[in-house]
Amino acid sequence: MRAHVRRRTTTPYAWTMSVPLFDTATALEPLRPQLHDALLRVANDGRFILGPEVEAFEREFADWIGTRHAVGVANGTDAIVIALRALGVGPGDEVVVPSFTFWASAEAIPPTGATPVFCDVDPDTMCVTAETVAAAVTPRTKAIVAVHLFGNVAPIAEIRARTGLPVVEDAAQAAGSTTIRAESGALARPGALGDLATFSFYPSKNLGCFGDGGAVTTADANLAERVRTLRFHGSADKVDYVDIGYNSRLDELQAAVLRVLLPHLPAWATHRARTHERYRNAGLGELVTLPVPAPGSTAAWHLYVVRSDRADELAAGLRVRGIGARPYYRTPVHRQPPMARYLPDGGVSLPVTEELARTHLALPVSATITDQQVGAVVDGVAAVLAGR
Ligand SMILES: *Cc1c(COP(=O)(O)O)cnc(C)c1O
């Protein structure tokens, strides 16, 4: 046995608890038999594209979101392209989008022929606000992509009221979050707040399948029909074509997996949301700046993103201790080279985005993170900042 040798070659912190940045496997473990049954059901049935599983998932997902229609598509990026196309976005139009987001939120705009126009975000919620969006609106603005970043909830009703423009919610990171409707006081979910909303079921998302997958939700029957046609080559029947569309479908295997997982999303989302309180109660807010859930909202944190002037030093120190930590958007979207051609002459000033890009750091969160793991993260942050 060489265990004693291995021990000496590990880091000095190898005895501490290691905490992964995210963990999707633990939550799936007890569901394995059901998942295997679902996959076998589809394999035996032999229908793989636009069959009963997708149809059932679309109904179950729309019901759960609290909207009328859900349309399964191939991924969360296609979902944004198709949602924008359904709104009639095309060449000559502008679409307002934050720069502090995952690349795909903005990458989806040029394929429609429209130009992305970047707006700033709020430093506390890290989401767009009615003010930051309004500052980027011009007479050519056709739509807004409002991102529920990290699972926090962007103020969709305020943005619609302030701009009078259609809003596509990019809810890729916000499955399971909730908010209170100002008009009625009723509970509502991202996906039911804008004209259309887009979801990603990429495996690491709050609701993730076993590959790529996505959906568009809407309360509007006409928009839903447009989305259905666009995902299927611009046709209802592959005989008559009414539009230049896409081949972008959620497949039956993924829909069958998602139907097993969806009933568990509320509990997973609650666990993600409570992680914020647990980090706060463990004193993390005295060491770094914590994210602020949007007023009236419960954020099912997809990523738990704090701010610190020593973010890179923290990430390196935590990783040595076996604690996952990394920045996601160190170079904001508007400063990535392919977006340069869409920036106005003289560039664009997004001071909060620049600040967040420099200082943000994702710390571990998952549907199954334990109190001990939260404690280990906070101890690790304290130790690194103290130079220990
Ligand atoms: C993941 C993600 C997307 C894209 O989803 P894919 O399924 O990977 O195409 C879009 N926007 C945001 C904010 C995301 O996090």
Short mmCIF file of C-alpha atoms and ligand atoms in Angstrom, two decimals:
data_model
loop_
_atom_site.label_atom_id
_atom_site.label_comp_id
_atom_site.label_asym_id
_atom_site.label_seq_id
_atom_site.Cartn_x
_atom_site.Cartn_y
_atom_site.Cartn_z
CA MET A 1 0.00 0.00 0.00
CA ARG A 2 1.32 3.42 -0.93
CA ALA A 3 -1.33 5.47 0.90
CA HIS A 4 1.29 7.13 3.13
CA VAL A 5 3.21 8.28 0.04
CA ARG A 6 0.07 9.69 -1.62
CA ARG A 7 -0.78 11.60 1.50
CA ARG A 8 2.54 13.42 1.51
CA THR A 9 2.15 14.52 -2.10
CA THR A 10 -1.29 16.07 -1.65
CA THR A 11 -1.74 19.73 -0.70
CA PRO A 12 -1.44 20.77 2.95
CA TYR A 13 -5.23 21.31 2.97
CA ALA A 14 -6.18 17.86 1.68
CA TRP A 15 -7.74 16.98 5.04
CA THR A 16 -10.32 19.76 4.75
CA MET A 17 -13.70 19.14 3.13
CA SER A 18 -13.64 19.59 -0.63
CA VAL A 19 -16.65 21.44 -2.04
CA PRO A 20 -17.36 21.37 -5.78
CA LEU A 21 -18.47 24.61 -7.48
CA PHE A 22 -21.61 22.79 -8.60
CA ASP A 23 -22.93 19.28 -8.15
CA THR A 24 -25.68 17.87 -10.36
CA ALA A 25 -24.98 14.18 -9.66
CA THR A 26 -26.07 13.97 -6.01
CA ALA A 27 -29.62 15.17 -6.70
CA LEU A 28 -30.02 12.67 -9.55
CA GLU A 29 -28.76 9.67 -7.56
CA PRO A 30 -32.12 8.66 -5.96
CA LEU A 31 -33.92 9.18 -9.30
CA ARG A 32 -31.77 6.77 -11.31
CA PRO A 33 -34.34 3.93 -11.53
CA GLN A 34 -37.06 6.33 -12.73
CA LEU A 35 -34.68 7.95 -15.22
CA HIS A 36 -33.65 4.56 -16.61
CA ASP A 37 -37.32 3.60 -16.98
CA ALA A 38 -38.06 6.83 -18.84
CA LEU A 39 -35.14 6.36 -21.24
CA LEU A 40 -36.12 2.75 -21.91
CA ARG A 41 -39.74 3.76 -22.48
CA VAL A 42 -38.65 6.08 -25.30
CA ALA A 43 -36.18 3.56 -26.74
CA ASN A 44 -38.87 0.88 -26.83
CA ASP A 45 -41.51 3.23 -28.20
CA GLY A 46 -39.19 4.20 -31.05
CA ARG A 47 -40.50 7.74 -31.51
CA PHE A 48 -37.61 10.12 -31.06
CA ILE A 49 -38.69 13.51 -32.48
CA LEU A 50 -41.81 15.49 -31.53
CA GLY A 51 -43.75 12.62 -29.99
CA PRO A 52 -45.76 12.08 -26.80
CA GLU A 53 -42.94 12.88 -24.33
CA VAL A 54 -42.28 16.35 -25.75
CA GLU A 55 -45.99 17.07 -25.94
CA ALA A 56 -46.52 15.99 -22.32
CA PHE A 57 -43.47 17.89 -21.07
CA GLU A 58 -44.58 21.07 -22.86
CA ARG A 59 -47.95 20.89 -21.09
CA GLU A 60 -46.41 20.07 -17.69
CA PHE A 61 -43.75 22.79 -17.99
CA ALA A 62 -46.24 25.49 -19.06
CA ASP A 63 -48.53 24.54 -16.13
CA TRP A 64 -45.66 24.66 -13.69
CA ILE A 65 -44.39 28.01 -14.97
CA GLY A 66 -47.93 29.36 -14.79
CA THR A 67 -48.31 30.29 -18.44
CA ARG A 68 -50.31 29.03 -21.43
CA HIS A 69 -47.72 27.61 -23.82
CA ALA A 70 -44.29 25.95 -23.73
CA VAL A 71 -42.52 24.87 -26.90
CA GLY A 72 -39.49 22.58 -26.65
CA VAL A 73 -36.45 23.55 -28.72
CA ALA A 74 -32.91 22.23 -29.11
CA ASN A 75 -31.15 24.52 -26.61
CA GLY A 76 -31.38 27.82 -24.75
CA THR A 77 -29.50 29.77 -27.43
CA ASP A 78 -31.88 28.70 -30.22
CA ALA A 79 -34.73 29.54 -27.85
CA ILE A 80 -33.65 33.21 -27.83
CA VAL A 81 -33.14 33.38 -31.61
CA ILE A 82 -36.57 31.83 -32.19
CA ALA A 83 -38.32 34.01 -29.58
CA LEU A 84 -36.88 37.14 -31.22
CA ARG A 85 -37.87 35.92 -34.70
CA ALA A 86 -41.40 35.19 -33.41
CA LEU A 87 -41.62 38.86 -32.36
CA GLY A 88 -40.68 39.86 -35.91
CA VAL A 89 -37.17 41.05 -35.04
CA GLY A 90 -35.07 41.35 -38.20
CA PRO A 91 -32.57 43.41 -40.18
CA GLY A 92 -32.47 47.10 -39.25
CA ASP A 93 -33.84 46.46 -35.75
CA GLU A 94 -32.02 46.90 -32.46
CA VAL A 95 -32.37 44.59 -29.45
CA VAL A 96 -31.29 45.77 -26.00
CA VAL A 97 -29.36 43.18 -23.98
CA PRO A 98 -27.08 43.31 -20.93
CA SER A 99 -23.36 42.79 -21.44
CA PHE A 100 -22.88 41.17 -18.02
CA THR A 101 -24.40 37.79 -18.92
CA PHE A 102 -23.52 34.54 -20.65
CA TRP A 103 -22.36 35.21 -24.23
CA ALA A 104 -25.40 33.44 -25.78
CA SER A 105 -27.86 36.10 -24.52
CA ALA A 106 -26.33 38.51 -27.05
CA GLU A 107 -24.97 35.99 -29.56
CA ALA A 108 -28.60 35.09 -30.39
CA ILE A 109 -29.32 38.60 -31.72
CA PRO A 110 -27.16 38.95 -34.90
CA PRO A 111 -28.52 35.74 -36.50
CA THR A 112 -31.94 37.46 -36.63
CA GLY A 113 -30.36 40.29 -38.62
CA ALA A 114 -30.77 42.74 -35.73
CA THR A 115 -28.04 44.64 -33.86
CA PRO A 116 -27.37 44.04 -30.15
CA VAL A 117 -27.32 47.24 -28.07
CA PHE A 118 -25.67 46.70 -24.71
CA CYS A 119 -27.07 48.06 -21.46
CA ASP A 120 -25.76 48.16 -17.89
CA VAL A 121 -27.02 46.28 -14.83
CA ASP A 122 -27.71 46.94 -11.16
CA PRO A 123 -24.69 46.23 -8.94
CA ASP A 124 -26.71 44.49 -6.20
CA THR A 125 -29.08 42.27 -8.22
CA MET A 126 -26.64 42.06 -11.21
CA CYS A 127 -29.75 42.19 -13.45
CA VAL A 128 -30.97 44.87 -15.87
CA THR A 129 -33.35 47.52 -14.51
CA ALA A 130 -36.00 49.70 -16.18
CA GLU A 131 -33.47 52.58 -16.03
CA THR A 132 -30.51 50.74 -17.56
CA VAL A 133 -32.71 49.34 -20.34
CA ALA A 134 -34.41 52.70 -21.05
CA ALA A 135 -30.98 54.35 -21.40
CA ALA A 136 -30.21 52.03 -24.34
CA VAL A 137 -33.56 52.32 -26.17
CA THR A 138 -33.66 54.17 -29.50
CA PRO A 139 -36.42 54.58 -32.13
CA ARG A 140 -35.03 51.41 -33.76
CA THR A 141 -35.38 49.21 -30.67
CA LYS A 142 -37.69 46.31 -31.49
CA ALA A 143 -37.33 44.14 -28.37
CA ILE A 144 -35.43 43.63 -25.10
CA VAL A 145 -33.64 40.52 -23.88
CA ALA A 146 -33.83 40.74 -20.08
CA VAL A 147 -31.64 38.15 -18.35
CA HIS A 148 -32.59 36.69 -14.96
CA LEU A 149 -28.90 36.46 -14.17
CA PHE A 150 -27.61 33.78 -11.79
CA GLY A 151 -31.26 32.98 -10.90
CA ASN A 152 -32.08 36.48 -9.65
CA VAL A 153 -35.25 38.00 -11.14
CA ALA A 154 -35.10 41.00 -13.50
CA PRO A 155 -37.97 43.55 -13.14
CA ILE A 156 -39.84 42.58 -16.32
CA ALA A 157 -43.12 44.41 -15.56
CA GLU A 158 -41.23 47.66 -14.87
CA ILE A 159 -39.21 47.31 -18.06
CA ARG A 160 -42.34 46.74 -20.15
CA ALA A 161 -44.16 49.65 -18.50
CA ARG A 162 -41.20 52.00 -18.88
CA THR A 163 -40.30 51.17 -22.51
CA GLY A 164 -43.59 49.90 -23.97
CA LEU A 165 -41.49 47.31 -25.84
CA PRO A 166 -41.80 43.52 -25.97
CA VAL A 167 -39.53 41.70 -23.53
CA VAL A 168 -37.95 38.27 -23.97
CA GLU A 169 -36.94 36.87 -20.59
CA ASP A 170 -33.68 34.92 -20.77
CA ALA A 171 -34.61 32.54 -17.96
CA ALA A 172 -31.84 30.00 -18.71
CA GLN A 173 -30.46 30.41 -15.17
CA ALA A 174 -33.74 31.05 -13.33
CA ALA A 175 -35.84 27.88 -13.43
CA GLY A 176 -37.46 27.66 -9.99
CA SER A 177 -37.09 31.31 -8.95
CA THR A 178 -40.23 33.22 -7.95
CA THR A 179 -41.37 36.81 -7.65
CA ILE A 180 -44.46 38.74 -6.56
CA ARG A 181 -46.51 40.54 -9.21
CA ALA A 182 -46.77 44.20 -8.18
CA GLU A 183 -50.27 44.55 -9.73
CA SER A 184 -51.90 41.61 -7.98
CA GLY A 185 -49.55 40.47 -5.21
CA ALA A 186 -49.70 36.99 -6.77
CA LEU A 187 -46.71 34.68 -6.90
CA ALA A 188 -45.22 34.33 -10.39
CA ARG A 189 -42.25 32.60 -11.96
CA PRO A 190 -39.72 33.73 -14.54
CA GLY A 191 -41.16 32.39 -17.77
CA ALA A 192 -44.55 34.00 -17.11
CA LEU A 193 -43.44 37.64 -16.82
CA GLY A 194 -42.48 38.74 -20.34
CA ASP A 195 -43.98 38.45 -23.83
CA LEU A 196 -41.87 35.32 -24.32
CA ALA A 197 -39.30 33.57 -22.15
CA THR A 198 -36.47 31.22 -22.96
CA PHE A 199 -35.03 28.31 -20.96
CA SER A 200 -31.98 26.10 -21.26
CA PHE A 201 -31.96 22.51 -19.99
CA TYR A 202 -28.17 22.19 -20.37
CA PRO A 203 -27.11 19.59 -17.77
CA SER A 204 -25.72 22.05 -15.20
CA LYS A 205 -28.76 24.39 -15.22
CA ASN A 206 -31.33 24.33 -12.38
CA LEU A 207 -33.43 21.94 -14.49
CA GLY A 208 -30.94 20.07 -16.66
CA CYS A 209 -31.44 17.13 -19.01
CA PHE A 210 -28.91 14.55 -20.32
CA GLY A 211 -27.66 16.71 -23.19
CA ASP A 212 -28.84 19.91 -24.84
CA GLY A 213 -32.41 21.11 -24.56
CA GLY A 214 -34.43 24.28 -24.26
CA ALA A 215 -37.90 25.78 -24.33
CA VAL A 216 -39.77 28.96 -25.17
CA THR A 217 -42.77 29.90 -23.02
CA THR A 218 -45.47 32.47 -23.71
CA ALA A 219 -49.06 33.28 -22.77
CA ASP A 220 -49.80 34.40 -26.35
CA ALA A 221 -51.27 31.74 -28.65
CA ASN A 222 -50.11 33.51 -31.82
CA LEU A 223 -46.53 33.81 -30.60
CA ALA A 224 -46.60 30.15 -29.50
CA GLU A 225 -47.73 29.13 -32.98
CA ARG A 226 -44.94 31.23 -34.55
CA VAL A 227 -42.38 29.51 -32.28
CA ARG A 228 -43.75 26.05 -33.17
CA THR A 229 -43.45 26.81 -36.87
CA LEU A 230 -39.97 28.34 -36.58
CA ARG A 231 -38.54 25.34 -34.67
CA PHE A 232 -39.76 23.08 -37.50
CA HIS A 233 -38.26 24.62 -40.67
CA GLY A 234 -40.95 27.32 -40.81
CA SER A 235 -43.62 24.73 -41.54
CA ALA A 236 -46.56 23.05 -39.84
CA ASP A 237 -46.36 19.92 -41.96
CA LYS A 238 -43.11 19.83 -44.04
CA VAL A 239 -45.31 20.33 -47.09
CA ASP A 240 -46.04 24.03 -47.04
CA TYR A 241 -43.39 26.47 -45.78
CA VAL A 242 -44.45 29.84 -44.39
CA ASP A 243 -41.07 31.07 -43.13
CA ILE A 244 -37.32 30.46 -43.15
CA GLY A 245 -37.07 28.59 -39.88
CA TYR A 246 -34.75 26.25 -38.01
CA ASN A 247 -34.34 22.59 -37.22
CA SER A 248 -34.45 23.07 -33.44
CA ARG A 249 -36.43 20.56 -31.43
CA LEU A 250 -36.28 19.19 -27.92
CA ASP A 251 -35.98 15.44 -28.48
CA GLU A 252 -38.08 12.71 -26.90
CA LEU A 253 -35.28 11.25 -24.75
CA GLN A 254 -34.56 14.64 -23.19
CA ALA A 255 -38.25 15.37 -22.65
CA ALA A 256 -38.67 12.01 -20.90
CA VAL A 257 -35.75 12.87 -18.57
CA LEU A 258 -37.16 16.34 -17.89
CA ARG A 259 -40.57 14.87 -16.98
CA VAL A 260 -38.90 12.80 -14.25
CA LEU A 261 -36.98 15.82 -12.92
CA LEU A 262 -39.59 18.61 -13.09
CA PRO A 263 -41.55 17.46 -9.99
CA HIS A 264 -38.32 17.78 -7.97
CA LEU A 265 -37.44 21.28 -9.18
CA PRO A 266 -39.41 23.10 -6.43
CA ALA A 267 -37.46 21.37 -3.65
CA TRP A 268 -34.15 21.88 -5.47
CA ALA A 269 -34.98 25.55 -6.05
CA THR A 270 -35.85 26.06 -2.38
CA HIS A 271 -32.55 24.50 -1.38
CA ARG A 272 -30.66 26.79 -3.79
CA ALA A 273 -32.55 29.85 -2.49
CA ARG A 274 -31.84 28.96 1.16
CA THR A 275 -28.13 28.62 0.47
CA HIS A 276 -28.05 32.44 0.37
CA GLU A 277 -29.43 32.62 3.95
CA ARG A 278 -27.02 29.92 5.09
CA TYR A 279 -24.02 31.74 3.61
CA ARG A 280 -25.25 34.96 5.21
CA ASN A 281 -25.84 33.37 8.61
CA ALA A 282 -22.38 31.80 8.45
CA GLY A 283 -20.86 35.30 8.12
CA LEU A 284 -19.90 35.32 4.44
CA GLY A 285 -21.29 38.86 4.11
CA GLU A 286 -18.61 40.16 6.47
CA LEU A 287 -15.90 38.90 4.10
CA VAL A 288 -17.24 39.61 0.60
CA THR A 289 -20.24 41.45 -0.91
CA LEU A 290 -23.23 39.12 -1.22
CA PRO A 291 -25.75 39.21 -4.08
CA VAL A 292 -29.09 40.85 -3.26
CA PRO A 293 -32.28 39.03 -4.27
CA ALA A 294 -34.51 41.40 -6.29
CA PRO A 295 -37.30 42.96 -4.17
CA GLY A 296 -40.17 40.49 -3.70
CA SER A 297 -38.19 37.69 -5.30
CA THR A 298 -36.81 34.37 -4.19
CA ALA A 299 -33.78 33.55 -6.29
CA ALA A 300 -33.08 29.87 -6.99
CA TRP A 301 -29.39 30.67 -7.36
CA HIS A 302 -27.97 28.89 -10.38
CA LEU A 303 -24.59 30.38 -9.53
CA TYR A 304 -23.87 31.99 -6.15
CA VAL A 305 -21.89 35.04 -7.19
CA VAL A 306 -20.24 37.35 -4.68
CA ARG A 307 -18.04 40.39 -5.21
CA SER A 308 -14.56 41.11 -3.90
CA ASP A 309 -11.64 43.32 -4.92
CA ARG A 310 -9.52 40.23 -4.23
CA ALA A 311 -11.62 37.87 -6.38
CA ASP A 312 -8.73 36.24 -8.29
CA GLU A 313 -6.62 35.76 -5.18
CA LEU A 314 -9.68 34.25 -3.46
CA ALA A 315 -10.38 31.87 -6.35
CA ALA A 316 -6.78 30.62 -6.39
CA GLY A 317 -6.64 30.23 -2.60
CA LEU A 318 -9.98 28.40 -2.45
CA ARG A 319 -9.02 26.00 -5.23
CA VAL A 320 -5.87 25.02 -3.31
CA ARG A 321 -8.20 24.09 -0.44
CA GLY A 322 -10.39 21.98 -2.73
CA ILE A 323 -13.21 24.52 -2.87
CA GLY A 324 -14.60 25.33 -6.32
CA ALA A 325 -14.55 29.05 -7.14
CA ARG A 326 -14.30 30.84 -10.48
CA PRO A 327 -15.31 33.98 -12.32
CA TYR A 328 -17.68 33.42 -15.26
CA TYR A 329 -17.76 36.71 -17.13
CA ARG A 330 -14.37 38.34 -16.52
CA THR A 331 -14.51 39.79 -20.05
CA PRO A 332 -18.05 41.11 -20.48
CA VAL A 333 -19.84 40.34 -23.74
CA HIS A 334 -19.45 43.81 -25.29
CA ARG A 335 -15.65 43.56 -24.99
CA GLN A 336 -15.43 40.15 -26.74
CA PRO A 337 -13.94 40.74 -30.22
CA PRO A 338 -16.88 39.46 -32.35
CA MET A 339 -19.16 42.11 -30.77
CA ALA A 340 -16.84 45.02 -31.67
CA ARG A 341 -18.61 45.66 -34.99
CA TYR A 342 -21.93 46.23 -33.18
CA LEU A 343 -20.63 48.87 -30.76
CA PRO A 344 -21.39 52.52 -31.51
CA ASP A 345 -18.53 54.78 -32.62
CA GLY A 346 -16.77 55.88 -29.46
CA GLY A 347 -17.75 52.66 -27.70
CA VAL A 348 -20.22 52.13 -24.92
CA SER A 349 -19.95 53.10 -21.25
CA LEU A 350 -21.10 50.36 -18.87
CA PRO A 351 -19.43 51.19 -15.54
CA VAL A 352 -21.33 48.70 -13.36
CA THR A 353 -20.71 45.90 -15.87
CA GLU A 354 -16.97 46.68 -15.86
CA GLU A 355 -16.91 46.67 -12.06
CA LEU A 356 -18.84 43.39 -11.77
CA ALA A 357 -16.72 41.77 -14.46
CA ARG A 358 -13.61 42.60 -12.42
CA THR A 359 -14.88 41.67 -8.95
CA HIS A 360 -17.39 38.82 -9.33
CA LEU A 361 -16.66 35.30 -8.18
CA ALA A 362 -18.94 32.24 -8.14
CA LEU A 363 -18.84 30.15 -4.95
CA PRO A 364 -20.32 26.65 -4.54
CA VAL A 365 -24.09 26.21 -4.74
CA SER A 366 -26.21 23.23 -5.70
CA ALA A 367 -29.53 21.55 -4.98
CA THR A 368 -27.81 19.38 -2.38
CA ILE A 369 -25.05 21.52 -0.83
CA THR A 370 -24.81 20.79 2.92
CA ASP A 371 -24.39 23.04 5.97
CA GLN A 372 -20.93 21.55 6.46
CA GLN A 373 -19.99 22.48 2.90
CA VAL A 374 -21.33 26.02 3.34
CA GLY A 375 -19.28 26.26 6.56
CA ALA A 376 -16.17 24.98 4.80
CA VAL A 377 -16.56 27.59 2.04
CA VAL A 378 -16.93 30.44 4.54
CA ASP A 379 -13.95 29.18 6.59
CA GLY A 380 -11.96 28.94 3.36
CA VAL A 381 -12.83 32.48 2.29
CA ALA A 382 -11.90 33.82 5.75
CA ALA A 383 -8.59 31.95 5.72
CA VAL A 384 -7.57 33.11 2.24
CA LEU A 385 -8.44 36.74 2.97
CA ALA A 386 -6.50 36.57 6.25
CA GLY A 387 -3.48 35.27 4.33
CA ARG A 388 -3.59 31.90 6.06
C1 LIG B 1 -26.94 28.67 -20.60
C2 LIG B 1 -27.43 30.00 -21.01
C3 LIG B 1 -27.92 30.26 -22.30
C4 LIG B 1 -27.80 29.27 -23.44
O1 LIG B 1 -28.34 28.03 -23.22
P1 LIG B 1 -27.77 26.77 -24.05
O2 LIG B 1 -28.79 25.71 -23.77
O3 LIG B 1 -26.43 26.46 -23.52
O4 LIG B 1 -27.75 27.16 -25.49
C5 LIG B 1 -28.43 31.51 -22.58
N1 LIG B 1 -28.45 32.47 -21.65
C6 LIG B 1 -27.98 32.28 -20.41
C7 LIG B 1 -28.04 33.39 -19.42
C8 LIG B 1 -27.44 31.05 -20.04
O5 LIG B 1 -26.94 30.87 -18.81
#
